[in-house]
PDB file of N, CA, C and O in Angstrom:
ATOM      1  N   UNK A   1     155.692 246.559  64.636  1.00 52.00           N
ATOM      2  CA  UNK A   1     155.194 245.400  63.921  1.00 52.00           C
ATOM      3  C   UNK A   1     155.950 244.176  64.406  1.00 52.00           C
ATOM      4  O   UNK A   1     157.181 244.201  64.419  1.00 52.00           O
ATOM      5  N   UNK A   2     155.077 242.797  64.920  1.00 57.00           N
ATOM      6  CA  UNK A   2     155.792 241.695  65.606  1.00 57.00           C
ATOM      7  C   UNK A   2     156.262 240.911  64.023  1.00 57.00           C
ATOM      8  O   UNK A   2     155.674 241.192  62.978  1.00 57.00           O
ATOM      9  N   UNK A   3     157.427 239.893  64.098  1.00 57.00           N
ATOM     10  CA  UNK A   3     157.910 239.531  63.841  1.00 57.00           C
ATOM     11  C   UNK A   3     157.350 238.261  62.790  1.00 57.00           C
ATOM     12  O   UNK A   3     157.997 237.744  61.879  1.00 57.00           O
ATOM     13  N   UNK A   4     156.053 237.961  63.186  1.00 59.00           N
ATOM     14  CA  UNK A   4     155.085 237.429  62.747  1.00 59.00           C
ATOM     15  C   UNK A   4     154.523 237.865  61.210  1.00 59.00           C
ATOM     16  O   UNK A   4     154.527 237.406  60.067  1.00 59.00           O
ATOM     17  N   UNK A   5     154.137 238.815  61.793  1.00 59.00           N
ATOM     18  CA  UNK A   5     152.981 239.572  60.807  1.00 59.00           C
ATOM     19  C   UNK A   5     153.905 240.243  59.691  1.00 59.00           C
ATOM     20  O   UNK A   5     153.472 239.973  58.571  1.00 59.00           O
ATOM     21  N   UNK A   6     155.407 241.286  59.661  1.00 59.00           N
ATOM     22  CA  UNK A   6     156.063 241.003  59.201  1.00 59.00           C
ATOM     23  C   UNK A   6     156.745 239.594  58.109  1.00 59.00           C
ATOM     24  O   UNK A   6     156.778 239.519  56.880  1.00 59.00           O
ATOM     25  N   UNK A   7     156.942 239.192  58.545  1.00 56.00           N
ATOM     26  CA  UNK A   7     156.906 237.781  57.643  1.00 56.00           C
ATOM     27  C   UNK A   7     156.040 237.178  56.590  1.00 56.00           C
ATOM     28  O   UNK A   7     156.229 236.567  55.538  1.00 56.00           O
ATOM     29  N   UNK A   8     154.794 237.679  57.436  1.00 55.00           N
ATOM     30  CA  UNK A   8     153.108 237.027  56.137  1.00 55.00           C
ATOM     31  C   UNK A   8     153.345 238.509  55.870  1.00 55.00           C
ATOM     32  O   UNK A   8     154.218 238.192  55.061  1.00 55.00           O
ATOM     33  N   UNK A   9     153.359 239.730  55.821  1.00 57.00           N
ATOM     34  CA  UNK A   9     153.233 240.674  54.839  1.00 57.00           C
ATOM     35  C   UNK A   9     154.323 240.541  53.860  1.00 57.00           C
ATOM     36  O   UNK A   9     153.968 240.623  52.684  1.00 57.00           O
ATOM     37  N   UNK A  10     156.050 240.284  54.180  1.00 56.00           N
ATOM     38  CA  UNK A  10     156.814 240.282  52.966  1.00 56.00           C
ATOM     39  C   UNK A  10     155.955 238.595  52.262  1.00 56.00           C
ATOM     40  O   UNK A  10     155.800 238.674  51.044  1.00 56.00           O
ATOM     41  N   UNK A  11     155.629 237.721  52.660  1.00 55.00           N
ATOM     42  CA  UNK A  11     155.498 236.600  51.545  1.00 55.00           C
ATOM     43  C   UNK A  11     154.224 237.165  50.290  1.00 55.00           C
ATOM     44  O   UNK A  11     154.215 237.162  49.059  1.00 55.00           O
ATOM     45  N   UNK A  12     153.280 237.594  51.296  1.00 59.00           N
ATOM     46  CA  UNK A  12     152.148 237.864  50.290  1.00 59.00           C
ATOM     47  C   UNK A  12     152.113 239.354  49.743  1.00 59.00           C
ATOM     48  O   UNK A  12     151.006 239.795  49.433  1.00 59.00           O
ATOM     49  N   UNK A  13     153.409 240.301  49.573  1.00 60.00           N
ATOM     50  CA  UNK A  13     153.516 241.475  48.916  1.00 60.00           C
ATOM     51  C   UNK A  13     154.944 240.997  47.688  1.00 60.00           C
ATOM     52  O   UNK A  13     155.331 241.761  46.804  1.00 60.00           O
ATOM     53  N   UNK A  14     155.618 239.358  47.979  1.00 61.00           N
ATOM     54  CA  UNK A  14     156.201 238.790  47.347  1.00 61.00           C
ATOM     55  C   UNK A  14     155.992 239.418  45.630  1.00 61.00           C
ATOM     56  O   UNK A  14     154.830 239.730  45.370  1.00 61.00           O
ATOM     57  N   UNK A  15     156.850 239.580  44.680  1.00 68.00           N
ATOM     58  CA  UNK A  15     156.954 239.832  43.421  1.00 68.00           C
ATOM     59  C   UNK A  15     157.412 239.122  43.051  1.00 68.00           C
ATOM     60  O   UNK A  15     158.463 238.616  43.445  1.00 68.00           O
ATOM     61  N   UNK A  16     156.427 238.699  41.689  1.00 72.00           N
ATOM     62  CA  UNK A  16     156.589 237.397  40.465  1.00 72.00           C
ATOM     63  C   UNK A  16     157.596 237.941  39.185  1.00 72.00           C
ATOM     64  O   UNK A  16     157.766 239.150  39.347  1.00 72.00           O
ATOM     65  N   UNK A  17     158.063 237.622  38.397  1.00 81.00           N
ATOM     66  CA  UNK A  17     158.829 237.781  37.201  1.00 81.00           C
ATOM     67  C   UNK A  17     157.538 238.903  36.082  1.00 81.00           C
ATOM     68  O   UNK A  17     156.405 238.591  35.716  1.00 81.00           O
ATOM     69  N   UNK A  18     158.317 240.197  35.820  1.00 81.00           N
ATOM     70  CA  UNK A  18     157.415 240.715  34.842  1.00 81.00           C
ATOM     71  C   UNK A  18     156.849 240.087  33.934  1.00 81.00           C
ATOM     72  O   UNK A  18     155.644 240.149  33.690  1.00 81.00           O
ATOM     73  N   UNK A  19     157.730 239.371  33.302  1.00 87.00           N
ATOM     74  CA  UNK A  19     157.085 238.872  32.127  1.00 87.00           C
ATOM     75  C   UNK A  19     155.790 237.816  32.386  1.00 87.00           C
ATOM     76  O   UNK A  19     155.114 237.703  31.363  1.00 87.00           O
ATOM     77  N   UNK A  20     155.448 237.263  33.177  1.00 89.00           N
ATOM     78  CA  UNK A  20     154.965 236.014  33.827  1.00 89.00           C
ATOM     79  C   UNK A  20     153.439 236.335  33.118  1.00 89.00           C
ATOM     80  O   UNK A  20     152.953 235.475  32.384  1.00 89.00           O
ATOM     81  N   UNK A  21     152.549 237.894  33.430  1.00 89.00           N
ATOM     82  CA  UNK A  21     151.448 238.447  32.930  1.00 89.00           C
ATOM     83  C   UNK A  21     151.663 238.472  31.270  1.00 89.00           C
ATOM     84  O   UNK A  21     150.622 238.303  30.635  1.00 89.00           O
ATOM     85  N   UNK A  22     152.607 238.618  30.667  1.00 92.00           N
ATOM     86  CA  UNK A  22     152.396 238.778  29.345  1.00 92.00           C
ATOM     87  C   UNK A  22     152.739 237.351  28.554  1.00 92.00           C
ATOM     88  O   UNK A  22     152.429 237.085  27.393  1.00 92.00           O
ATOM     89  N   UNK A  23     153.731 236.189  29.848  1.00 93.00           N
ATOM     90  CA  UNK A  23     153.500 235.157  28.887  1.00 93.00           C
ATOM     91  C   UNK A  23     152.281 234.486  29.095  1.00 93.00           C
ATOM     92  O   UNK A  23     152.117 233.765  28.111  1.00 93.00           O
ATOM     93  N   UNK A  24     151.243 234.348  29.965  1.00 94.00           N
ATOM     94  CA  UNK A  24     149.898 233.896  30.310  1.00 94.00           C
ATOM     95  C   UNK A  24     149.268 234.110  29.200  1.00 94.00           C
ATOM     96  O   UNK A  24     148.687 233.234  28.559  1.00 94.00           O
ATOM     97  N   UNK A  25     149.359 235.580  28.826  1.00 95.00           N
ATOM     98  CA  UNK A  25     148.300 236.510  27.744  1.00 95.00           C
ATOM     99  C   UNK A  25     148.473 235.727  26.311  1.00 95.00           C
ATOM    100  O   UNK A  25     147.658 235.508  25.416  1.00 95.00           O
ATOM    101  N   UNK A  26     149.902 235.384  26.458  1.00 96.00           N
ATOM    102  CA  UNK A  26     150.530 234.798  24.773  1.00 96.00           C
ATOM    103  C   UNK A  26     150.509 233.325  24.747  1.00 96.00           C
ATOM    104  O   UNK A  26     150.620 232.668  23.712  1.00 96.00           O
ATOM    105  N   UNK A  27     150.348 232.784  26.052  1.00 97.00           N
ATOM    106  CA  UNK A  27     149.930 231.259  25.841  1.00 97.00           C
ATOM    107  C   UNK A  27     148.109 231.141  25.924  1.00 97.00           C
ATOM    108  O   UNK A  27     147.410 230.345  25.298  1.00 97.00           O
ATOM    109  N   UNK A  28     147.783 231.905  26.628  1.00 98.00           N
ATOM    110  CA  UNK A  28     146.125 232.108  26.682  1.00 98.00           C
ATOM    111  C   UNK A  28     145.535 232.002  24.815  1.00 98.00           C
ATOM    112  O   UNK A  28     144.549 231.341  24.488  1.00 98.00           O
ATOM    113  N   UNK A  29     146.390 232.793  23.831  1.00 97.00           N
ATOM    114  CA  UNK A  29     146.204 233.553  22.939  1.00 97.00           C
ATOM    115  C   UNK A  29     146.206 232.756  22.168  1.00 97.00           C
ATOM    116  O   UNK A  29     145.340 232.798  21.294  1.00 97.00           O
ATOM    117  N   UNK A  30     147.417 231.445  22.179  1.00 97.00           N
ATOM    118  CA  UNK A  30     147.836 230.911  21.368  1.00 97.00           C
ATOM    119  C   UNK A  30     146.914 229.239  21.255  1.00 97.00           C
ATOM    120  O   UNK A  30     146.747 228.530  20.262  1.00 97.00           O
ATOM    121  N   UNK A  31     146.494 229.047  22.567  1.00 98.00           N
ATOM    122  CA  UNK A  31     145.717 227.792  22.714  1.00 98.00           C
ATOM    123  C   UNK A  31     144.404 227.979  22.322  1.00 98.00           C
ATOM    124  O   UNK A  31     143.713 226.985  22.103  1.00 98.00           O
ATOM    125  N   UNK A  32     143.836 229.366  22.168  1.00 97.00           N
ATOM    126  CA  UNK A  32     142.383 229.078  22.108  1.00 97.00           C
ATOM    127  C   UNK A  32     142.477 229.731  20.289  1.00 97.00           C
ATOM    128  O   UNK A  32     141.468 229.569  19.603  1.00 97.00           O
ATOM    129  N   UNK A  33     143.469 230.292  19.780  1.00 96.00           N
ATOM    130  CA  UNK A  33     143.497 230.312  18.238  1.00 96.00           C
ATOM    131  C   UNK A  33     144.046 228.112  17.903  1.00 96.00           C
ATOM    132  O   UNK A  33     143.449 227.492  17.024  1.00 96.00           O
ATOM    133  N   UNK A  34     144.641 227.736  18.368  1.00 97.00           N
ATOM    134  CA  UNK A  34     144.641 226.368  18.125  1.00 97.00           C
ATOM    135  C   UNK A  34     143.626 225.549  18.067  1.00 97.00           C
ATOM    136  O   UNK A  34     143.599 224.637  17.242  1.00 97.00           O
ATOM    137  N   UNK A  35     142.284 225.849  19.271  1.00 97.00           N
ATOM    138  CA  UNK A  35     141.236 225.250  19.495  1.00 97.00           C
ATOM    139  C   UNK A  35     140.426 225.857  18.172  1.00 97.00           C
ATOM    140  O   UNK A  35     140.122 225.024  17.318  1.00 97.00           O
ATOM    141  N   UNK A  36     140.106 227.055  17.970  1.00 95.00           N
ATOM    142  CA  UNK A  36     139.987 227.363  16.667  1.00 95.00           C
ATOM    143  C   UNK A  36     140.027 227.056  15.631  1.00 95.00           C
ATOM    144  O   UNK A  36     138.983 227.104  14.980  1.00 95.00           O
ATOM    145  N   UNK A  37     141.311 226.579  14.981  1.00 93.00           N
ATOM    146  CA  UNK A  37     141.650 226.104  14.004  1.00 93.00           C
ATOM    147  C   UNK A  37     141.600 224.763  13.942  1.00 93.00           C
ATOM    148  O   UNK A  37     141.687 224.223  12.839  1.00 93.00           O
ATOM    149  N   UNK A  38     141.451 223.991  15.129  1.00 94.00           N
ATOM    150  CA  UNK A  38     140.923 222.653  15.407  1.00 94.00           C
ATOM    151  C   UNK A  38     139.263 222.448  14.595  1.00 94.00           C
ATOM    152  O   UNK A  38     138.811 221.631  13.793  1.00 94.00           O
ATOM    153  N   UNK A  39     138.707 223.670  15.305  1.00 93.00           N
ATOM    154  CA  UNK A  39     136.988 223.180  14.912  1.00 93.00           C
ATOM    155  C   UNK A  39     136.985 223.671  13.325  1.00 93.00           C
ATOM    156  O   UNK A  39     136.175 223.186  12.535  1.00 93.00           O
ATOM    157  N   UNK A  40     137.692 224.400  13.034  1.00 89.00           N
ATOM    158  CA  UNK A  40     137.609 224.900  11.911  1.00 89.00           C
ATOM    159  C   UNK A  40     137.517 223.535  10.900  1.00 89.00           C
ATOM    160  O   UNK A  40     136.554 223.105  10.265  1.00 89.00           O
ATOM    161  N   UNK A  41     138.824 223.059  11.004  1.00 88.00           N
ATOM    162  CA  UNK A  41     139.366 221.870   9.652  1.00 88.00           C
ATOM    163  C   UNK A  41     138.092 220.605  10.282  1.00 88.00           C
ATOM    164  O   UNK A  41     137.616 219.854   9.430  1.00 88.00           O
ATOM    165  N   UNK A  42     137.631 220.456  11.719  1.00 90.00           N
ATOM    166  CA  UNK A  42     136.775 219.549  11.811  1.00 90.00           C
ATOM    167  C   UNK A  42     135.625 219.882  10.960  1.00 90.00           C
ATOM    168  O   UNK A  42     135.184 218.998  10.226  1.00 90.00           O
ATOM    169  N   UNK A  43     135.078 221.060  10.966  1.00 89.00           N
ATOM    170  CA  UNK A  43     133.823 221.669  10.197  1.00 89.00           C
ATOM    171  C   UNK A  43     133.941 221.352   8.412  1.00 89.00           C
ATOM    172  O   UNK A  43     133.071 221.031   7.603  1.00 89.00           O
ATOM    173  N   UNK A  44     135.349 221.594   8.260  1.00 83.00           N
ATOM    174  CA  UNK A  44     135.530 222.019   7.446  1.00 83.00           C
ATOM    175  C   UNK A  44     135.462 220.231   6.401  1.00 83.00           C
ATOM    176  O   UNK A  44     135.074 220.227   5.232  1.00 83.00           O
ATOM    177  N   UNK A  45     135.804 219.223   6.959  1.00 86.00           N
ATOM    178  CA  UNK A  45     136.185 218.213   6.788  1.00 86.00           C
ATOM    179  C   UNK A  45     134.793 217.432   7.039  1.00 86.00           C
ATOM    180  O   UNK A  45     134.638 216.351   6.471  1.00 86.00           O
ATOM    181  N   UNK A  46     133.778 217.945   7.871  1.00 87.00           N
ATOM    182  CA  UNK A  46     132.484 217.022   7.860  1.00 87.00           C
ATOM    183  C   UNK A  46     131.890 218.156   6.610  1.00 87.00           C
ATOM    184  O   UNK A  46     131.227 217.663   5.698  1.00 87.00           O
ATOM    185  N   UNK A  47     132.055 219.112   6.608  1.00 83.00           N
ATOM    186  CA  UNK A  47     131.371 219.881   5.072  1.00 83.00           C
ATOM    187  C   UNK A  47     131.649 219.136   4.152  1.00 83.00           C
ATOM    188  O   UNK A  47     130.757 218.557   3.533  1.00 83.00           O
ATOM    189  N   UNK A  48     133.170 218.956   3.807  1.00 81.00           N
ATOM    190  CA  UNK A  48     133.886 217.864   2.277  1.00 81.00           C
ATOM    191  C   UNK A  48     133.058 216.697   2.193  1.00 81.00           C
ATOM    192  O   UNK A  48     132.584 216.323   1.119  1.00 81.00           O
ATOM    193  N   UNK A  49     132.788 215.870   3.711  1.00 85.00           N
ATOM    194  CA  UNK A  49     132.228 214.524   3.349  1.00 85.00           C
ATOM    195  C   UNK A  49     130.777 214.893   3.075  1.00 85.00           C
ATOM    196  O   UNK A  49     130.304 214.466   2.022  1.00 85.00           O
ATOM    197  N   UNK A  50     129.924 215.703   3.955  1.00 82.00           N
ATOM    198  CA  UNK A  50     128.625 215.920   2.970  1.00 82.00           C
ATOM    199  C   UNK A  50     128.763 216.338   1.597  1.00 82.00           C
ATOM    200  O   UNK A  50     128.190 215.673   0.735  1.00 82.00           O
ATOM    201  N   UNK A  51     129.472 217.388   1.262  1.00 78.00           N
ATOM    202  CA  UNK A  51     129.551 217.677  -0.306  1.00 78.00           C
ATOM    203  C   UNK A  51     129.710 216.896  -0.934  1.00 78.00           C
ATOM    204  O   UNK A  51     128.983 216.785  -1.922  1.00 78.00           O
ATOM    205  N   UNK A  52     131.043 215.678  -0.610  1.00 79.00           N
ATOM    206  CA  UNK A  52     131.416 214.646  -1.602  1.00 79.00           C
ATOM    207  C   UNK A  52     130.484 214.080  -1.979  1.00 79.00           C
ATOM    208  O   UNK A  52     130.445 213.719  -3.155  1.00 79.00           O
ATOM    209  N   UNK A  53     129.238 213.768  -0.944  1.00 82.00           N
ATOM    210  CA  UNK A  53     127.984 212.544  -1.588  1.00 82.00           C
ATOM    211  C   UNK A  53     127.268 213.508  -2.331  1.00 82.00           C
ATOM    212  O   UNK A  53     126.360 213.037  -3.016  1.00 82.00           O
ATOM    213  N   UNK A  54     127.432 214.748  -2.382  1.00 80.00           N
ATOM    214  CA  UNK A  54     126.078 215.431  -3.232  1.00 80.00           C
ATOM    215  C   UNK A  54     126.484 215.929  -4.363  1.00 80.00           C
ATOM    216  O   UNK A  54     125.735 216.414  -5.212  1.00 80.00           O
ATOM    217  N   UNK A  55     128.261 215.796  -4.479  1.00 79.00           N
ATOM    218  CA  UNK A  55     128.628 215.959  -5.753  1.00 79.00           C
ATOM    219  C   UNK A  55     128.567 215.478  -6.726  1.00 79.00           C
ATOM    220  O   UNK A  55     129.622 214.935  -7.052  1.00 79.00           O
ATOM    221  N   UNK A  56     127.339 215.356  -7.805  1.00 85.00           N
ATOM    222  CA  UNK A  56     126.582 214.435  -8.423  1.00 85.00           C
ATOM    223  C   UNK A  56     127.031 215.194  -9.901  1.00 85.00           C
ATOM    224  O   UNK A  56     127.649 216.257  -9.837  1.00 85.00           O
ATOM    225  N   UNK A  57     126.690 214.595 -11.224  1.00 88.00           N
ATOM    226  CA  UNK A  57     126.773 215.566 -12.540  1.00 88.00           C
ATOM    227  C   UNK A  57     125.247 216.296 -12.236  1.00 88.00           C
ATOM    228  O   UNK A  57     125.013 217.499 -12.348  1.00 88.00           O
ATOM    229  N   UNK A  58     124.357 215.320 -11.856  1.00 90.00           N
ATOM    230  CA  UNK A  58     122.935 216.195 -12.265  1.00 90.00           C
ATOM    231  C   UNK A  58     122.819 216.882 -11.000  1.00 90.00           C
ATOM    232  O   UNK A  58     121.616 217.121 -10.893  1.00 90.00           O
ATOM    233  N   UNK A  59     123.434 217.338  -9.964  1.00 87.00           N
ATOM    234  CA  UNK A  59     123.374 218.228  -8.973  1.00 87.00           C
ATOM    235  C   UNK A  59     124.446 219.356  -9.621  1.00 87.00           C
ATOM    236  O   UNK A  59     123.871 220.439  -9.510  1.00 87.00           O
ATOM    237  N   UNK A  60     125.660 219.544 -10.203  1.00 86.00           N
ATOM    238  CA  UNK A  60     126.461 220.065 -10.754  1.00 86.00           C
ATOM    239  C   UNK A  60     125.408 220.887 -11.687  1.00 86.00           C
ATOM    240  O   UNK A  60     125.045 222.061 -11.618  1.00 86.00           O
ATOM    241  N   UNK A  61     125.110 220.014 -12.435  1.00 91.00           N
ATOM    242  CA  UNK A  61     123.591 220.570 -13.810  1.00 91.00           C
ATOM    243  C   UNK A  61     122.409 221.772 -13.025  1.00 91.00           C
ATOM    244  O   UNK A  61     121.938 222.831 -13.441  1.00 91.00           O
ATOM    245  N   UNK A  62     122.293 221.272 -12.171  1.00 90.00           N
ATOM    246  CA  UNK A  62     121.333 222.028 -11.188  1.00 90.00           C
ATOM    247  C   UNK A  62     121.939 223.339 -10.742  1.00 90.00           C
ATOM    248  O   UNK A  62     121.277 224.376 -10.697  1.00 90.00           O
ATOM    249  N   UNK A  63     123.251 223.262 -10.406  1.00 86.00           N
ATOM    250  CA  UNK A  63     123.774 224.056  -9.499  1.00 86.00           C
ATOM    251  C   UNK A  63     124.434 225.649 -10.863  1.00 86.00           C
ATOM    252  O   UNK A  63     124.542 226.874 -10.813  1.00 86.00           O
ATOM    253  N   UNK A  64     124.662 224.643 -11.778  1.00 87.00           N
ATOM    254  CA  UNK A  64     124.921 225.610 -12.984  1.00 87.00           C
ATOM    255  C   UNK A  64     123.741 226.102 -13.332  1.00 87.00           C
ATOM    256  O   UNK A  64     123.849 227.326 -13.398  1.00 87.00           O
ATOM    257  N   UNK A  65     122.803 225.795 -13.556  1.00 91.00           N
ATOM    258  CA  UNK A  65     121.312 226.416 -14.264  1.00 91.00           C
ATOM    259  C   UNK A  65     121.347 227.193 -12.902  1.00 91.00           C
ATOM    260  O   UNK A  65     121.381 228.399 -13.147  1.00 91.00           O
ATOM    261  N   UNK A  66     121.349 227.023 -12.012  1.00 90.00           N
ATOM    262  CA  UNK A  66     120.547 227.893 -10.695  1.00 90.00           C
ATOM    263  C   UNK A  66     121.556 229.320 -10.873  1.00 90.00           C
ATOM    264  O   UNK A  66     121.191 230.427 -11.267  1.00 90.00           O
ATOM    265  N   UNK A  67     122.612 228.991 -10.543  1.00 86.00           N
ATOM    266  CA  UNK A  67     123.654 230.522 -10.551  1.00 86.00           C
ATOM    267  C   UNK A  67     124.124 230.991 -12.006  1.00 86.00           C
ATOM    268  O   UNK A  67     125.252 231.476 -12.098  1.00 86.00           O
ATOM    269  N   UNK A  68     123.378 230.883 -13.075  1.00 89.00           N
ATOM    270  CA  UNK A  68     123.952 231.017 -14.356  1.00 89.00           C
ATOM    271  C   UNK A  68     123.931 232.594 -14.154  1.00 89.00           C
ATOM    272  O   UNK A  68     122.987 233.124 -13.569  1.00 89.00           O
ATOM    273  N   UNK A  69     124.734 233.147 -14.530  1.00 88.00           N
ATOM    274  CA  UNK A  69     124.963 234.443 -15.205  1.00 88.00           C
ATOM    275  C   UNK A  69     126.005 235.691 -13.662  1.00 88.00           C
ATOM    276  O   UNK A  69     126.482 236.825 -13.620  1.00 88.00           O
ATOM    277  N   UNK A  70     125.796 234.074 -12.364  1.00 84.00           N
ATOM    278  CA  UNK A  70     126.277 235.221 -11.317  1.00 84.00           C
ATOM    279  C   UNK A  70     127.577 234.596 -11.082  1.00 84.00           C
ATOM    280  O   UNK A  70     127.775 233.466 -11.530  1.00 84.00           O
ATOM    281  N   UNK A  71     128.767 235.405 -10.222  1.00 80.00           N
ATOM    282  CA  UNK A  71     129.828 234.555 -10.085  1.00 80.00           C
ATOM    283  C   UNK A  71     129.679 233.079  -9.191  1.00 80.00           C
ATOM    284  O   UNK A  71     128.766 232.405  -8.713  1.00 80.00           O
ATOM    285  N   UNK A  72     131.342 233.024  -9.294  1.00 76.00           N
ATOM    286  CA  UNK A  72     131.156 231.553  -8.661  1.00 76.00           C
ATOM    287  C   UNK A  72     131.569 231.761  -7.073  1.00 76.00           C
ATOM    288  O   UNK A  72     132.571 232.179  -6.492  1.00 76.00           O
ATOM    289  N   UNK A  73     130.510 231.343  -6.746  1.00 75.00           N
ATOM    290  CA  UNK A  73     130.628 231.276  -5.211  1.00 75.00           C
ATOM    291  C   UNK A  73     131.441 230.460  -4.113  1.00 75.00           C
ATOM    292  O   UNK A  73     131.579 230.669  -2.907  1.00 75.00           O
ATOM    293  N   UNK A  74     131.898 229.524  -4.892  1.00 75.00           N
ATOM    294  CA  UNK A  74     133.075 228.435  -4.318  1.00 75.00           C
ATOM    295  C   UNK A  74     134.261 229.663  -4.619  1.00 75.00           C
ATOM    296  O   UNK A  74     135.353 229.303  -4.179  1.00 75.00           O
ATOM    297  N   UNK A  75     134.283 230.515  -5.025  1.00 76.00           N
ATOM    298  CA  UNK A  75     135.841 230.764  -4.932  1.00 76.00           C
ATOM    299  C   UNK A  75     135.600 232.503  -4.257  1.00 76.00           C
ATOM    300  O   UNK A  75     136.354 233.380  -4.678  1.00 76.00           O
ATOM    301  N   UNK A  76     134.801 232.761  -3.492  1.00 76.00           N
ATOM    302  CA  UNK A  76     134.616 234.263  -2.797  1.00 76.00           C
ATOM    303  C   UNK A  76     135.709 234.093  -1.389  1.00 76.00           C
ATOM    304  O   UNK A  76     135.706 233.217  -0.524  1.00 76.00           O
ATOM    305  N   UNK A  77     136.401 235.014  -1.516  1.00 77.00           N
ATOM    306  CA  UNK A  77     137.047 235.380  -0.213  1.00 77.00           C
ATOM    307  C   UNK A  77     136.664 235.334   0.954  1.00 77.00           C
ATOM    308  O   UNK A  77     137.392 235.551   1.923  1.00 77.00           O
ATOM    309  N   UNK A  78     135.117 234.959   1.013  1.00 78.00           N
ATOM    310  CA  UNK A  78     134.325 234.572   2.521  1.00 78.00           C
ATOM    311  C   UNK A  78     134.481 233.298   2.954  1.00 78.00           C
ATOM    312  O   UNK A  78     134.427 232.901   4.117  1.00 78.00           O
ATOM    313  N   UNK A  79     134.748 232.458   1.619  1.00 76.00           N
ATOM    314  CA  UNK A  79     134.795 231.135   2.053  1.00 76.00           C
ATOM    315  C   UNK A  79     135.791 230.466   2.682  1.00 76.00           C
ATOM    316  O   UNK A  79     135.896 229.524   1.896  1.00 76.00           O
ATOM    317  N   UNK A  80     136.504 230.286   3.423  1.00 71.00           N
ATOM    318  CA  UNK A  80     137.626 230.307   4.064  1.00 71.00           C
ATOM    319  C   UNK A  80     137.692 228.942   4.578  1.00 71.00           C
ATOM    320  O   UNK A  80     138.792 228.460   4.850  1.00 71.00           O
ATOM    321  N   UNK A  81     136.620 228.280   4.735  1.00 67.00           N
ATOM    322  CA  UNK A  81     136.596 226.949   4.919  1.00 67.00           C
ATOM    323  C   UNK A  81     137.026 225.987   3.792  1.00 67.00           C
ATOM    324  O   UNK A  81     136.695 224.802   3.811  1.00 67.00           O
ATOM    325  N   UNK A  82     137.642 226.434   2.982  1.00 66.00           N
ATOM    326  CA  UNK A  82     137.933 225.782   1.598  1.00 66.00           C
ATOM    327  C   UNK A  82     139.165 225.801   1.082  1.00 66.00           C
ATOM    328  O   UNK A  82     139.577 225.283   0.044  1.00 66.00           O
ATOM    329  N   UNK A  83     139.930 226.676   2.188  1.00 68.00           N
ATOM    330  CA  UNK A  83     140.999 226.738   1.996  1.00 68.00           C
ATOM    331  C   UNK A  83     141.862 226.060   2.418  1.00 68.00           C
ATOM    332  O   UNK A  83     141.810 225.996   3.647  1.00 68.00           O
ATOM    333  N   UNK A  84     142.896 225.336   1.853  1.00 61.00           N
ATOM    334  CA  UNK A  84     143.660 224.214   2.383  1.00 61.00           C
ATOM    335  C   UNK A  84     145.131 224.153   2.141  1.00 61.00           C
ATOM    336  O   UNK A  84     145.790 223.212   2.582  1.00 61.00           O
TER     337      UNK A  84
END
């Protein structure tokens, strides 16, 4: 093997730091749960401003006659957008 080719085989059989694959995975992990929780409170915050205008007494009146007798649905463990 010339002296050459030697040389480009050790650079490109070169070894990176172990950890290097698992911190990618944990910064990969961590930016797109951030982007997440970004759209979340945005969603969550254009929901509040529509609700706020429709939070009326006679929409309240409405909203009680309509669900009378079932639970309350503002407070189910699905709703997660409400949580603050």
């Amino acid at each position: 093997m010339s002296a050459p080719v030697r040389a480009a085989t050790s650079a490109i059989t070169r070894t990176y730091p172990r950890g290097l694959p698992m911190l990618m995975a944990g910064t990969s992990v961590l930016v797109v749960g951030a982007y997440v929780k970004s759209q979340l409170t945005t969603q969550s915050n254009t929901m509040d401003r529509f609700f706020a205008t429709y939070n009326t007494p006679e929409s309240e009146a409405s909203r009680r006659k309509t669900f009378e007798g079932f639970p309350d649905t503002r407070s189910n463990m699905l709703n997660f957008l409400s949580w603050k």
